[in-house]
mmCIF file with all atom_site columns, C-alpha atoms in Angstrom:
data_model
loop_
_atom_site.group_PDB
_atom_site.id
_atom_site.type_symbol
_atom_site.label_atom_id
_atom_site.label_alt_id
_atom_site.label_comp_id
_atom_site.label_asym_id
_atom_site.label_entity_id
_atom_site.label_seq_id
_atom_site.pdbx_PDB_ins_code
_atom_site.Cartn_x
_atom_site.Cartn_y
_atom_site.Cartn_z
_atom_site.occupancy
_atom_site.B_iso_or_equiv
_atom_site.pdbx_formal_charge
_atom_site.auth_seq_id
_atom_site.auth_comp_id
_atom_site.auth_asym_id
_atom_site.auth_atom_id
_atom_site.pdbx_PDB_model_num
ATOM 1   C CA . MET A 1 1   ? 2.845   -15.521 -25.862 1.00 89.00 ? 1   MET A CA 1
ATOM 2   C CA . LYS A 1 2   ? 5.848   -16.925 -24.054 1.00 93.00 ? 2   LYS A CA 1
ATOM 3   C CA . ALA A 1 3   ? 6.229   -16.278 -20.352 1.00 94.00 ? 3   ALA A CA 1
ATOM 4   C CA . HIS A 1 4   ? 7.710   -12.866 -19.541 1.00 95.00 ? 4   HIS A CA 1
ATOM 5   C CA . ASP A 1 5   ? 7.581   -10.244 -16.825 1.00 95.00 ? 5   ASP A CA 1
ATOM 6   C CA . ASN A 1 6   ? 4.533   -8.054  -17.294 1.00 96.00 ? 6   ASN A CA 1
ATOM 7   C CA . ILE A 1 7   ? 2.048   -5.740  -15.596 1.00 96.00 ? 7   ILE A CA 1
ATOM 8   C CA . PRO A 1 8   ? -1.688  -5.271  -16.245 1.00 96.00 ? 8   PRO A CA 1
ATOM 9   C CA . LEU A 1 9   ? -2.686  -2.654  -18.816 1.00 96.00 ? 9   LEU A CA 1
ATOM 10  C CA . THR A 1 10  ? -4.445  -0.055  -16.671 1.00 97.00 ? 10  THR A CA 1
ATOM 11  C CA . ASP A 1 11  ? -4.094  3.266   -18.505 1.00 97.00 ? 11  ASP A CA 1
ATOM 12  C CA . PHE A 1 12  ? -5.855  2.467   -21.775 1.00 97.00 ? 12  PHE A CA 1
ATOM 13  C CA . VAL A 1 13  ? -8.828  4.761   -22.326 1.00 97.00 ? 13  VAL A CA 1
ATOM 14  C CA . GLU A 1 14  ? -11.715 3.480   -24.460 1.00 98.00 ? 14  GLU A CA 1
ATOM 15  C CA . TYR A 1 15  ? -13.980 5.924   -26.286 1.00 98.00 ? 15  TYR A CA 1
ATOM 16  C CA . THR A 1 16  ? -17.409 5.514   -27.792 1.00 98.00 ? 16  THR A CA 1
ATOM 17  C CA . PRO A 1 17  ? -17.514 5.241   -31.595 1.00 98.00 ? 17  PRO A CA 1
ATOM 18  C CA . GLU A 1 18  ? -18.739 8.843   -31.720 1.00 98.00 ? 18  GLU A CA 1
ATOM 19  C CA . GLU A 1 19  ? -15.878 10.026  -29.502 1.00 98.00 ? 19  GLU A CA 1
ATOM 20  C CA . MET A 1 20  ? -13.348 8.066   -31.566 1.00 98.00 ? 20  MET A CA 1
ATOM 21  C CA . GLN A 1 21  ? -14.580 9.667   -34.756 1.00 98.00 ? 21  GLN A CA 1
ATOM 22  C CA . GLN A 1 22  ? -14.470 13.139  -33.213 1.00 98.00 ? 22  GLN A CA 1
ATOM 23  C CA . ARG A 1 23  ? -10.949 12.646  -31.893 1.00 98.00 ? 23  ARG A CA 1
ATOM 24  C CA . ALA A 1 24  ? -9.761  11.260  -35.238 1.00 98.00 ? 24  ALA A CA 1
ATOM 25  C CA . ASP A 1 25  ? -11.336 14.181  -37.083 1.00 98.00 ? 25  ASP A CA 1
ATOM 26  C CA . ASP A 1 26  ? -9.877  16.701  -34.639 1.00 98.00 ? 26  ASP A CA 1
ATOM 27  C CA . ASN A 1 27  ? -6.402  15.245  -35.050 1.00 98.00 ? 27  ASN A CA 1
ATOM 28  C CA . LEU A 1 28  ? -6.774  15.299  -38.828 1.00 98.00 ? 28  LEU A CA 1
ATOM 29  C CA . ALA A 1 29  ? -7.763  18.959  -38.677 1.00 98.00 ? 29  ALA A CA 1
ATOM 30  C CA . LEU A 1 30  ? -4.783  19.679  -36.416 1.00 98.00 ? 30  LEU A CA 1
ATOM 31  C CA . MET A 1 31  ? -2.325  18.009  -38.772 1.00 98.00 ? 31  MET A CA 1
ATOM 32  C CA . LYS A 1 32  ? -3.786  19.704  -41.831 1.00 97.00 ? 32  LYS A CA 1
ATOM 33  C CA . ARG A 1 33  ? -2.420  22.903  -40.303 1.00 97.00 ? 33  ARG A CA 1
ATOM 34  C CA . ARG A 1 34  ? 1.090   21.436  -40.091 1.00 97.00 ? 34  ARG A CA 1
ATOM 35  C CA . HIS A 1 35  ? 3.208   22.920  -42.856 1.00 97.00 ? 35  HIS A CA 1
ATOM 36  C CA . THR A 1 36  ? 6.893   22.755  -43.588 1.00 96.00 ? 36  THR A CA 1
ATOM 37  C CA . VAL A 1 37  ? 8.225   26.304  -43.492 1.00 95.00 ? 37  VAL A CA 1
ATOM 38  C CA . ARG A 1 38  ? 11.623  27.732  -44.336 1.00 95.00 ? 38  ARG A CA 1
ATOM 39  C CA . SER A 1 39  ? 11.307  31.144  -42.711 1.00 96.00 ? 39  SER A CA 1
ATOM 40  C CA . PHE A 1 40  ? 11.583  31.135  -38.935 1.00 98.00 ? 40  PHE A CA 1
ATOM 41  C CA . SER A 1 41  ? 11.350  33.839  -36.310 1.00 97.00 ? 41  SER A CA 1
ATOM 42  C CA . ASP A 1 42  ? 14.090  34.128  -33.697 1.00 97.00 ? 42  ASP A CA 1
ATOM 43  C CA . ARG A 1 43  ? 11.453  34.424  -30.950 1.00 97.00 ? 43  ARG A CA 1
ATOM 44  C CA . PRO A 1 44  ? 12.511  32.289  -27.984 1.00 98.00 ? 44  PRO A CA 1
ATOM 45  C CA . VAL A 1 45  ? 10.840  28.974  -27.237 1.00 98.00 ? 45  VAL A CA 1
ATOM 46  C CA . PRO A 1 46  ? 11.089  27.641  -23.660 1.00 98.00 ? 46  PRO A CA 1
ATOM 47  C CA . LYS A 1 47  ? 13.504  24.756  -23.195 1.00 98.00 ? 47  LYS A CA 1
ATOM 48  C CA . GLU A 1 48  ? 10.827  22.952  -21.199 1.00 98.00 ? 48  GLU A CA 1
ATOM 49  C CA . VAL A 1 49  ? 8.593   22.733  -24.287 1.00 98.00 ? 49  VAL A CA 1
ATOM 50  C CA . ILE A 1 50  ? 11.371  21.109  -26.306 1.00 98.00 ? 50  ILE A CA 1
ATOM 51  C CA . GLU A 1 51  ? 12.107  18.745  -23.433 1.00 98.00 ? 51  GLU A CA 1
ATOM 52  C CA . ALA A 1 52  ? 8.482   17.599  -23.266 1.00 98.00 ? 52  ALA A CA 1
ATOM 53  C CA . CYS A 1 53  ? 8.391   17.012  -27.027 1.00 98.00 ? 53  CYS A CA 1
ATOM 54  C CA . ILE A 1 54  ? 11.595  14.971  -26.933 1.00 98.00 ? 54  ILE A CA 1
ATOM 55  C CA . LYS A 1 55  ? 10.203  12.955  -24.029 1.00 98.00 ? 55  LYS A CA 1
ATOM 56  C CA . THR A 1 56  ? 7.195   12.210  -26.241 1.00 98.00 ? 56  THR A CA 1
ATOM 57  C CA . ALA A 1 57  ? 9.490   11.061  -29.054 1.00 98.00 ? 57  ALA A CA 1
ATOM 58  C CA . GLY A 1 58  ? 11.216  8.772   -26.569 1.00 98.00 ? 58  GLY A CA 1
ATOM 59  C CA . LEU A 1 59  ? 7.919   6.928   -26.012 1.00 98.00 ? 59  LEU A CA 1
ATOM 60  C CA . ALA A 1 60  ? 7.870   5.638   -29.591 1.00 98.00 ? 60  ALA A CA 1
ATOM 61  C CA . PRO A 1 61  ? 7.908   1.875   -30.173 1.00 98.00 ? 61  PRO A CA 1
ATOM 62  C CA . SER A 1 62  ? 11.274  0.443   -31.184 1.00 98.00 ? 62  SER A CA 1
ATOM 63  C CA . GLY A 1 63  ? 12.910  -2.844  -32.053 1.00 97.00 ? 63  GLY A CA 1
ATOM 64  C CA . ALA A 1 64  ? 13.212  -4.912  -28.827 1.00 97.00 ? 64  ALA A CA 1
ATOM 65  C CA . ASN A 1 65  ? 12.493  -1.619  -26.997 1.00 97.00 ? 65  ASN A CA 1
ATOM 66  C CA . HIS A 1 66  ? 16.166  -0.684  -27.405 1.00 97.00 ? 66  HIS A CA 1
ATOM 67  C CA . GLN A 1 67  ? 15.259  2.948   -28.210 1.00 98.00 ? 67  GLN A CA 1
ATOM 68  C CA . PRO A 1 68  ? 18.170  3.385   -30.671 1.00 98.00 ? 68  PRO A CA 1
ATOM 69  C CA . TRP A 1 69  ? 18.088  7.172   -30.828 1.00 98.00 ? 69  TRP A CA 1
ATOM 70  C CA . HIS A 1 70  ? 19.700  10.254  -29.380 1.00 98.00 ? 70  HIS A CA 1
ATOM 71  C CA . PHE A 1 71  ? 18.382  13.806  -29.721 1.00 98.00 ? 71  PHE A CA 1
ATOM 72  C CA . VAL A 1 72  ? 20.721  16.793  -29.499 1.00 98.00 ? 72  VAL A CA 1
ATOM 73  C CA . ALA A 1 73  ? 18.682  19.951  -28.860 1.00 98.00 ? 73  ALA A CA 1
ATOM 74  C CA . ILE A 1 74  ? 20.754  22.906  -30.049 1.00 98.00 ? 74  ILE A CA 1
ATOM 75  C CA . HIS A 1 75  ? 20.117  26.418  -28.767 1.00 98.00 ? 75  HIS A CA 1
ATOM 76  C CA . SER A 1 76  ? 23.660  27.801  -28.817 1.00 98.00 ? 76  SER A CA 1
ATOM 77  C CA . SER A 1 77  ? 24.127  30.553  -31.410 1.00 98.00 ? 77  SER A CA 1
ATOM 78  C CA . ASP A 1 78  ? 27.725  29.482  -31.979 1.00 98.00 ? 78  ASP A CA 1
ATOM 79  C CA . VAL A 1 79  ? 26.781  25.865  -32.641 1.00 98.00 ? 79  VAL A CA 1
ATOM 80  C CA . LYS A 1 80  ? 23.919  26.854  -34.937 1.00 98.00 ? 80  LYS A CA 1
ATOM 81  C CA . LYS A 1 81  ? 26.328  29.054  -36.908 1.00 98.00 ? 81  LYS A CA 1
ATOM 82  C CA . GLN A 1 82  ? 28.731  26.128  -37.302 1.00 98.00 ? 82  GLN A CA 1
ATOM 83  C CA . ILE A 1 83  ? 25.926  23.912  -38.541 1.00 98.00 ? 83  ILE A CA 1
ATOM 84  C CA . ARG A 1 84  ? 24.726  26.509  -41.022 1.00 97.00 ? 84  ARG A CA 1
ATOM 85  C CA . GLU A 1 85  ? 28.204  27.011  -42.472 1.00 97.00 ? 85  GLU A CA 1
ATOM 86  C CA . ALA A 1 86  ? 28.812  23.275  -42.843 1.00 96.00 ? 86  ALA A CA 1
ATOM 87  C CA . ALA A 1 87  ? 25.336  22.598  -44.271 1.00 96.00 ? 87  ALA A CA 1
ATOM 88  C CA . GLU A 1 88  ? 25.506  25.434  -46.802 1.00 95.00 ? 88  GLU A CA 1
ATOM 89  C CA . GLN A 1 89  ? 28.895  24.262  -48.032 1.00 94.00 ? 89  GLN A CA 1
ATOM 90  C CA . LEU A 1 90  ? 27.369  20.877  -48.829 1.00 92.00 ? 90  LEU A CA 1
ATOM 91  C CA . GLU A 1 91  ? 24.227  22.420  -50.272 1.00 92.00 ? 91  GLU A CA 1
ATOM 92  C CA . ARG A 1 92  ? 26.180  24.584  -52.721 1.00 92.00 ? 92  ARG A CA 1
ATOM 93  C CA . SER A 1 93  ? 27.772  21.512  -54.289 1.00 91.00 ? 93  SER A CA 1
ATOM 94  C CA . PHE A 1 94  ? 24.357  19.820  -54.280 1.00 90.00 ? 94  PHE A CA 1
ATOM 95  C CA . TYR A 1 95  ? 22.648  22.617  -56.189 1.00 91.00 ? 95  TYR A CA 1
ATOM 96  C CA . GLU A 1 96  ? 25.637  23.125  -58.499 1.00 91.00 ? 96  GLU A CA 1
ATOM 97  C CA . GLY A 1 97  ? 25.158  19.674  -59.965 1.00 84.00 ? 97  GLY A CA 1
ATOM 98  C CA . ARG A 1 98  ? 25.871  16.907  -57.457 1.00 88.00 ? 98  ARG A CA 1
ATOM 99  C CA . ALA A 1 99  ? 22.152  16.215  -57.094 1.00 86.00 ? 99  ALA A CA 1
ATOM 100 C CA . GLY A 1 100 ? 21.526  15.583  -60.786 1.00 90.00 ? 100 GLY A CA 1
ATOM 101 C CA . ASP A 1 101 ? 18.968  17.207  -63.068 1.00 90.00 ? 101 ASP A CA 1
ATOM 102 C CA . GLU A 1 102 ? 16.007  15.008  -62.120 1.00 94.00 ? 102 GLU A CA 1
ATOM 103 C CA . TRP A 1 103 ? 16.346  15.737  -58.416 1.00 89.00 ? 103 TRP A CA 1
ATOM 104 C CA . LEU A 1 104 ? 16.874  19.448  -58.971 1.00 91.00 ? 104 LEU A CA 1
ATOM 105 C CA . ASP A 1 105 ? 13.829  19.596  -61.253 1.00 93.00 ? 105 ASP A CA 1
ATOM 106 C CA . ALA A 1 106 ? 11.742  17.915  -58.531 1.00 93.00 ? 106 ALA A CA 1
ATOM 107 C CA . LEU A 1 107 ? 12.805  20.619  -56.058 1.00 92.00 ? 107 LEU A CA 1
ATOM 108 C CA . LYS A 1 108 ? 12.053  23.607  -58.285 1.00 94.00 ? 108 LYS A CA 1
ATOM 109 C CA . PRO A 1 109 ? 8.368   23.960  -57.228 1.00 93.00 ? 109 PRO A CA 1
ATOM 110 C CA . LEU A 1 110 ? 9.536   24.283  -53.611 1.00 93.00 ? 110 LEU A CA 1
ATOM 111 C CA . GLY A 1 111 ? 11.905  27.153  -54.341 1.00 92.00 ? 111 GLY A CA 1
ATOM 112 C CA . THR A 1 112 ? 14.756  25.719  -52.270 1.00 91.00 ? 112 THR A CA 1
ATOM 113 C CA . ASP A 1 113 ? 18.386  26.716  -52.739 1.00 93.00 ? 113 ASP A CA 1
ATOM 114 C CA . ALA A 1 114 ? 21.729  26.480  -50.957 1.00 93.00 ? 114 ALA A CA 1
ATOM 115 C CA . GLU A 1 115 ? 20.997  29.296  -48.515 1.00 95.00 ? 115 GLU A CA 1
ATOM 116 C CA . LYS A 1 116 ? 19.781  28.038  -45.123 1.00 96.00 ? 116 LYS A CA 1
ATOM 117 C CA . PRO A 1 117 ? 19.365  31.100  -42.869 1.00 96.00 ? 117 PRO A CA 1
ATOM 118 C CA . TYR A 1 118 ? 16.795  29.299  -40.721 1.00 96.00 ? 118 TYR A CA 1
ATOM 119 C CA . LEU A 1 119 ? 19.613  27.180  -39.305 1.00 97.00 ? 119 LEU A CA 1
ATOM 120 C CA . GLU A 1 120 ? 20.658  30.287  -37.368 1.00 96.00 ? 120 GLU A CA 1
ATOM 121 C CA . HIS A 1 121 ? 17.363  32.153  -37.033 1.00 95.00 ? 121 HIS A CA 1
ATOM 122 C CA . ALA A 1 122 ? 15.261  29.387  -35.509 1.00 98.00 ? 122 ALA A CA 1
ATOM 123 C CA . PRO A 1 123 ? 15.533  29.118  -31.721 1.00 98.00 ? 123 PRO A CA 1
ATOM 124 C CA . TRP A 1 124 ? 16.043  25.348  -31.758 1.00 98.00 ? 124 TRP A CA 1
ATOM 125 C CA . LEU A 1 125 ? 17.667  22.741  -33.964 1.00 98.00 ? 125 LEU A CA 1
ATOM 126 C CA . ILE A 1 126 ? 17.256  19.102  -33.010 1.00 98.00 ? 126 ILE A CA 1
ATOM 127 C CA . ALA A 1 127 ? 19.865  16.750  -34.437 1.00 98.00 ? 127 ALA A CA 1
ATOM 128 C CA . ILE A 1 128 ? 18.574  13.168  -34.432 1.00 98.00 ? 128 ILE A CA 1
ATOM 129 C CA . PHE A 1 129 ? 21.054  10.294  -34.329 1.00 98.00 ? 129 PHE A CA 1
ATOM 130 C CA . THR A 1 130 ? 20.654  6.549   -34.802 1.00 98.00 ? 130 THR A CA 1
ATOM 131 C CA . GLN A 1 131 ? 22.588  4.123   -32.626 1.00 98.00 ? 131 GLN A CA 1
ATOM 132 C CA . LYS A 1 132 ? 23.993  0.791   -33.837 1.00 97.00 ? 132 LYS A CA 1
ATOM 133 C CA . LYS A 1 133 ? 24.588  -0.571  -30.338 1.00 97.00 ? 133 LYS A CA 1
ATOM 134 C CA . GLY A 1 134 ? 22.685  -0.017  -27.117 1.00 96.00 ? 134 GLY A CA 1
ATOM 135 C CA . GLY A 1 135 ? 19.713  -1.403  -25.242 1.00 94.00 ? 135 GLY A CA 1
ATOM 136 C CA . ILE A 1 136 ? 17.134  -0.369  -22.697 1.00 93.00 ? 136 ILE A CA 1
ATOM 137 C CA . HIS A 1 137 ? 19.869  0.885   -20.371 1.00 92.00 ? 137 HIS A CA 1
ATOM 138 C CA . THR A 1 138 ? 22.381  3.593   -21.271 1.00 87.00 ? 138 THR A CA 1
ATOM 139 C CA . GLU A 1 139 ? 25.348  1.372   -20.492 1.00 91.00 ? 139 GLU A CA 1
ATOM 140 C CA . ASP A 1 140 ? 24.120  -1.530  -22.669 1.00 95.00 ? 140 ASP A CA 1
ATOM 141 C CA . LYS A 1 141 ? 26.179  -2.435  -25.740 1.00 95.00 ? 141 LYS A CA 1
ATOM 142 C CA . ASN A 1 142 ? 23.842  -4.866  -27.470 1.00 96.00 ? 142 ASN A CA 1
ATOM 143 C CA . THR A 1 143 ? 22.984  -4.876  -31.147 1.00 97.00 ? 143 THR A CA 1
ATOM 144 C CA . ASN A 1 144 ? 20.032  -2.628  -31.940 1.00 97.00 ? 144 ASN A CA 1
ATOM 145 C CA . TYR A 1 145 ? 17.318  -3.884  -34.281 1.00 97.00 ? 145 TYR A CA 1
ATOM 146 C CA . TYR A 1 146 ? 15.114  -2.112  -36.838 1.00 98.00 ? 146 TYR A CA 1
ATOM 147 C CA . VAL A 1 147 ? 17.107  1.036   -36.166 1.00 98.00 ? 147 VAL A CA 1
ATOM 148 C CA . HIS A 1 148 ? 15.926  3.200   -39.071 1.00 97.00 ? 148 HIS A CA 1
ATOM 149 C CA . GLU A 1 149 ? 12.322  2.110   -38.676 1.00 98.00 ? 149 GLU A CA 1
ATOM 150 C CA . SER A 1 150 ? 12.429  2.867   -34.948 1.00 98.00 ? 150 SER A CA 1
ATOM 151 C CA . VAL A 1 151 ? 14.070  6.271   -35.318 1.00 98.00 ? 151 VAL A CA 1
ATOM 152 C CA . GLY A 1 152 ? 11.681  7.154   -38.138 1.00 98.00 ? 152 GLY A CA 1
ATOM 153 C CA . ILE A 1 153 ? 8.704   6.468   -35.870 1.00 98.00 ? 153 ILE A CA 1
ATOM 154 C CA . ALA A 1 154 ? 10.258  8.505   -33.042 1.00 98.00 ? 154 ALA A CA 1
ATOM 155 C CA . THR A 1 155 ? 10.885  11.387  -35.436 1.00 98.00 ? 155 THR A CA 1
ATOM 156 C CA . GLY A 1 156 ? 7.232   11.298  -36.451 1.00 98.00 ? 156 GLY A CA 1
ATOM 157 C CA . PHE A 1 157 ? 6.230   11.441  -32.780 1.00 98.00 ? 157 PHE A CA 1
ATOM 158 C CA . LEU A 1 158 ? 8.539   14.449  -32.349 1.00 98.00 ? 158 LEU A CA 1
ATOM 159 C CA . ILE A 1 159 ? 7.144   16.352  -35.335 1.00 98.00 ? 159 ILE A CA 1
ATOM 160 C CA . GLN A 1 160 ? 3.567   15.742  -34.196 1.00 98.00 ? 160 GLN A CA 1
ATOM 161 C CA . SER A 1 161 ? 4.415   16.813  -30.660 1.00 98.00 ? 161 SER A CA 1
ATOM 162 C CA . LEU A 1 162 ? 6.135   20.022  -31.752 1.00 98.00 ? 162 LEU A CA 1
ATOM 163 C CA . HIS A 1 163 ? 3.196   20.931  -33.994 1.00 98.00 ? 163 HIS A CA 1
ATOM 164 C CA . ASN A 1 164 ? 0.711   20.138  -31.228 1.00 98.00 ? 164 ASN A CA 1
ATOM 165 C CA . ALA A 1 165 ? 2.674   22.491  -28.956 1.00 98.00 ? 165 ALA A CA 1
ATOM 166 C CA . GLY A 1 166 ? 2.227   25.300  -31.476 1.00 98.00 ? 166 GLY A CA 1
ATOM 167 C CA . LEU A 1 167 ? 5.591   25.287  -33.247 1.00 98.00 ? 167 LEU A CA 1
ATOM 168 C CA . ALA A 1 168 ? 6.537   25.139  -36.908 1.00 98.00 ? 168 ALA A CA 1
ATOM 169 C CA . THR A 1 169 ? 9.031   22.555  -38.116 1.00 98.00 ? 169 THR A CA 1
ATOM 170 C CA . LEU A 1 170 ? 11.300  21.763  -41.026 1.00 97.00 ? 170 LEU A CA 1
ATOM 171 C CA . THR A 1 171 ? 13.046  18.482  -41.749 1.00 97.00 ? 171 THR A CA 1
ATOM 172 C CA . HIS A 1 172 ? 16.548  19.023  -43.114 1.00 94.00 ? 172 HIS A CA 1
ATOM 173 C CA . THR A 1 173 ? 18.716  16.219  -44.450 1.00 91.00 ? 173 THR A CA 1
ATOM 174 C CA . PRO A 1 174 ? 21.959  17.478  -46.010 1.00 82.00 ? 174 PRO A CA 1
ATOM 175 C CA . LYS A 1 175 ? 24.086  14.716  -47.513 1.00 82.00 ? 175 LYS A CA 1
ATOM 176 C CA . PRO A 1 176 ? 26.431  13.659  -46.086 1.00 88.00 ? 176 PRO A CA 1
ATOM 177 C CA . MET A 1 177 ? 25.530  14.690  -42.545 1.00 92.00 ? 177 MET A CA 1
ATOM 178 C CA . SER A 1 178 ? 28.724  13.500  -40.870 1.00 94.00 ? 178 SER A CA 1
ATOM 179 C CA . PHE A 1 179 ? 29.567  17.078  -39.864 1.00 96.00 ? 179 PHE A CA 1
ATOM 180 C CA . LEU A 1 180 ? 26.749  16.853  -37.309 1.00 97.00 ? 180 LEU A CA 1
ATOM 181 C CA . THR A 1 181 ? 28.567  14.041  -35.511 1.00 97.00 ? 181 THR A CA 1
ATOM 182 C CA . GLU A 1 182 ? 31.622  16.219  -35.008 1.00 97.00 ? 182 GLU A CA 1
ATOM 183 C CA . ILE A 1 183 ? 29.799  19.449  -34.147 1.00 98.00 ? 183 ILE A CA 1
ATOM 184 C CA . CYS A 1 184 ? 27.459  17.697  -31.703 1.00 98.00 ? 184 CYS A CA 1
ATOM 185 C CA . GLN A 1 185 ? 30.362  15.680  -30.262 1.00 97.00 ? 185 GLN A CA 1
ATOM 186 C CA . ARG A 1 186 ? 28.701  12.309  -30.725 1.00 97.00 ? 186 ARG A CA 1
ATOM 187 C CA . ASP A 1 187 ? 30.296  8.853   -30.903 1.00 96.00 ? 187 ASP A CA 1
ATOM 188 C CA . LYS A 1 188 ? 31.216  8.393   -34.571 1.00 95.00 ? 188 LYS A CA 1
ATOM 189 C CA . ASP A 1 189 ? 31.709  4.641   -34.115 1.00 96.00 ? 189 ASP A CA 1
ATOM 190 C CA . ASN A 1 190 ? 28.204  4.012   -32.818 1.00 97.00 ? 190 ASN A CA 1
ATOM 191 C CA . GLU A 1 191 ? 25.980  6.861   -33.990 1.00 97.00 ? 191 GLU A CA 1
ATOM 192 C CA . ARG A 1 192 ? 24.950  8.237   -37.363 1.00 97.00 ? 192 ARG A CA 1
ATOM 193 C CA . PRO A 1 193 ? 23.091  11.505  -38.053 1.00 97.00 ? 193 PRO A CA 1
ATOM 194 C CA . TYR A 1 194 ? 19.551  10.718  -39.189 1.00 97.00 ? 194 TYR A CA 1
ATOM 195 C CA . MET A 1 195 ? 17.915  14.110  -39.576 1.00 96.00 ? 195 MET A CA 1
ATOM 196 C CA . LEU A 1 196 ? 18.128  17.727  -38.519 1.00 98.00 ? 196 LEU A CA 1
ATOM 197 C CA . LEU A 1 197 ? 14.799  19.118  -37.334 1.00 98.00 ? 197 LEU A CA 1
ATOM 198 C CA . ILE A 1 198 ? 14.283  22.874  -37.149 1.00 98.00 ? 198 ILE A CA 1
ATOM 199 C CA . ALA A 1 199 ? 11.690  24.084  -34.642 1.00 98.00 ? 199 ALA A CA 1
ATOM 200 C CA . GLY A 1 200 ? 10.319  27.478  -33.677 1.00 98.00 ? 200 GLY A CA 1
ATOM 201 C CA . TYR A 1 201 ? 7.740   30.084  -34.573 1.00 98.00 ? 201 TYR A CA 1
ATOM 202 C CA . PRO A 1 202 ? 7.262   30.839  -38.268 1.00 98.00 ? 202 PRO A CA 1
ATOM 203 C CA . ALA A 1 203 ? 8.434   34.263  -39.429 1.00 97.00 ? 203 ALA A CA 1
ATOM 204 C CA . GLU A 1 204 ? 5.681   36.822  -39.962 1.00 96.00 ? 204 GLU A CA 1
ATOM 205 C CA . ASP A 1 205 ? 6.293   36.629  -43.719 1.00 95.00 ? 205 ASP A CA 1
ATOM 206 C CA . ALA A 1 206 ? 6.513   32.821  -43.820 1.00 96.00 ? 206 ALA A CA 1
ATOM 207 C CA . THR A 1 207 ? 4.942   31.185  -46.863 1.00 96.00 ? 207 THR A CA 1
ATOM 208 C CA . VAL A 1 208 ? 3.984   27.680  -47.943 1.00 95.00 ? 208 VAL A CA 1
ATOM 209 C CA . PRO A 1 209 ? 4.711   26.495  -51.506 1.00 94.00 ? 209 PRO A CA 1
ATOM 210 C CA . GLU A 1 210 ? 1.522   25.675  -53.391 1.00 95.00 ? 210 GLU A CA 1
ATOM 211 C CA . HIS A 1 211 ? 3.250   22.501  -54.548 1.00 95.00 ? 211 HIS A CA 1
ATOM 212 C CA . ALA A 1 212 ? 3.481   21.318  -50.920 1.00 95.00 ? 212 ALA A CA 1
ATOM 213 C CA . LEU A 1 213 ? -0.297  21.574  -50.494 1.00 96.00 ? 213 LEU A CA 1
ATOM 214 C CA . VAL A 1 214 ? -0.967  18.882  -53.084 1.00 97.00 ? 214 VAL A CA 1
ATOM 215 C CA . LYS A 1 215 ? -1.621  15.697  -51.123 1.00 97.00 ? 215 LYS A CA 1
ATOM 216 C CA . LYS A 1 216 ? -2.698  12.341  -52.470 1.00 97.00 ? 216 LYS A CA 1
ATOM 217 C CA . THR A 1 217 ? -6.253  11.215  -51.764 1.00 98.00 ? 217 THR A CA 1
ATOM 218 C CA . LEU A 1 218 ? -7.166  8.424   -49.371 1.00 98.00 ? 218 LEU A CA 1
ATOM 219 C CA . GLU A 1 219 ? -7.857  6.179   -52.365 1.00 98.00 ? 219 GLU A CA 1
ATOM 220 C CA . GLU A 1 220 ? -4.335  6.813   -53.648 1.00 98.00 ? 220 GLU A CA 1
ATOM 221 C CA . ILE A 1 221 ? -2.534  6.132   -50.390 1.00 98.00 ? 221 ILE A CA 1
ATOM 222 C CA . ALA A 1 222 ? -4.608  3.355   -48.822 1.00 98.00 ? 222 ALA A CA 1
ATOM 223 C CA . SER A 1 223 ? -6.367  0.096   -49.624 1.00 98.00 ? 223 SER A CA 1
ATOM 224 C CA . PHE A 1 224 ? -8.938  -1.613  -47.417 1.00 98.00 ? 224 PHE A CA 1
ATOM 225 C CA . ILE A 1 225 ? -9.235  -5.362  -47.914 1.00 97.00 ? 225 ILE A CA 1
#
């Protein structure tokens, strides 16, 4: 490697092969219990829990370590109502034909429709934004690199962290999502909405579509060479 400022790696923890296997198996079992739900309770979730999960997301690797993301954690009832109204307006046109028959047929086993009550019922919405310009300091205005890849990894960290904390999640991606920029008062010239993540406790009558339980096997998703 070329010369650069660095510090010794001192916080890496090595495990025995048996411990590694146990930890990998435990994490697999944990994530098998992660399900996308569309019925949320309005039970409160402490802000501190959401803060810790977002901090975890902020540890994700990113292009040149520019961390090209911003998370807007939304608890305000008024703001959630605005988001629901804007999202449902888009969703109605989507389900009335804008999506196309193939896409709508693919969604049928999930039972989704234009109604999104969870956008108001859930205690927290987290709007995730990508940033075109930035850097490792807030005031930086450099070009960001591998933006979508970086924000995708950070979003994965966030979902895992929320599930590990004991919360249910739902990824929501209405198209277009530009209304989130205005409602969340973000910089439209530099930021783009990436995803809306719903987080909270599942409702007592929450269900999981059978279709969503069908996962590809290891042989179908991986090759070892």
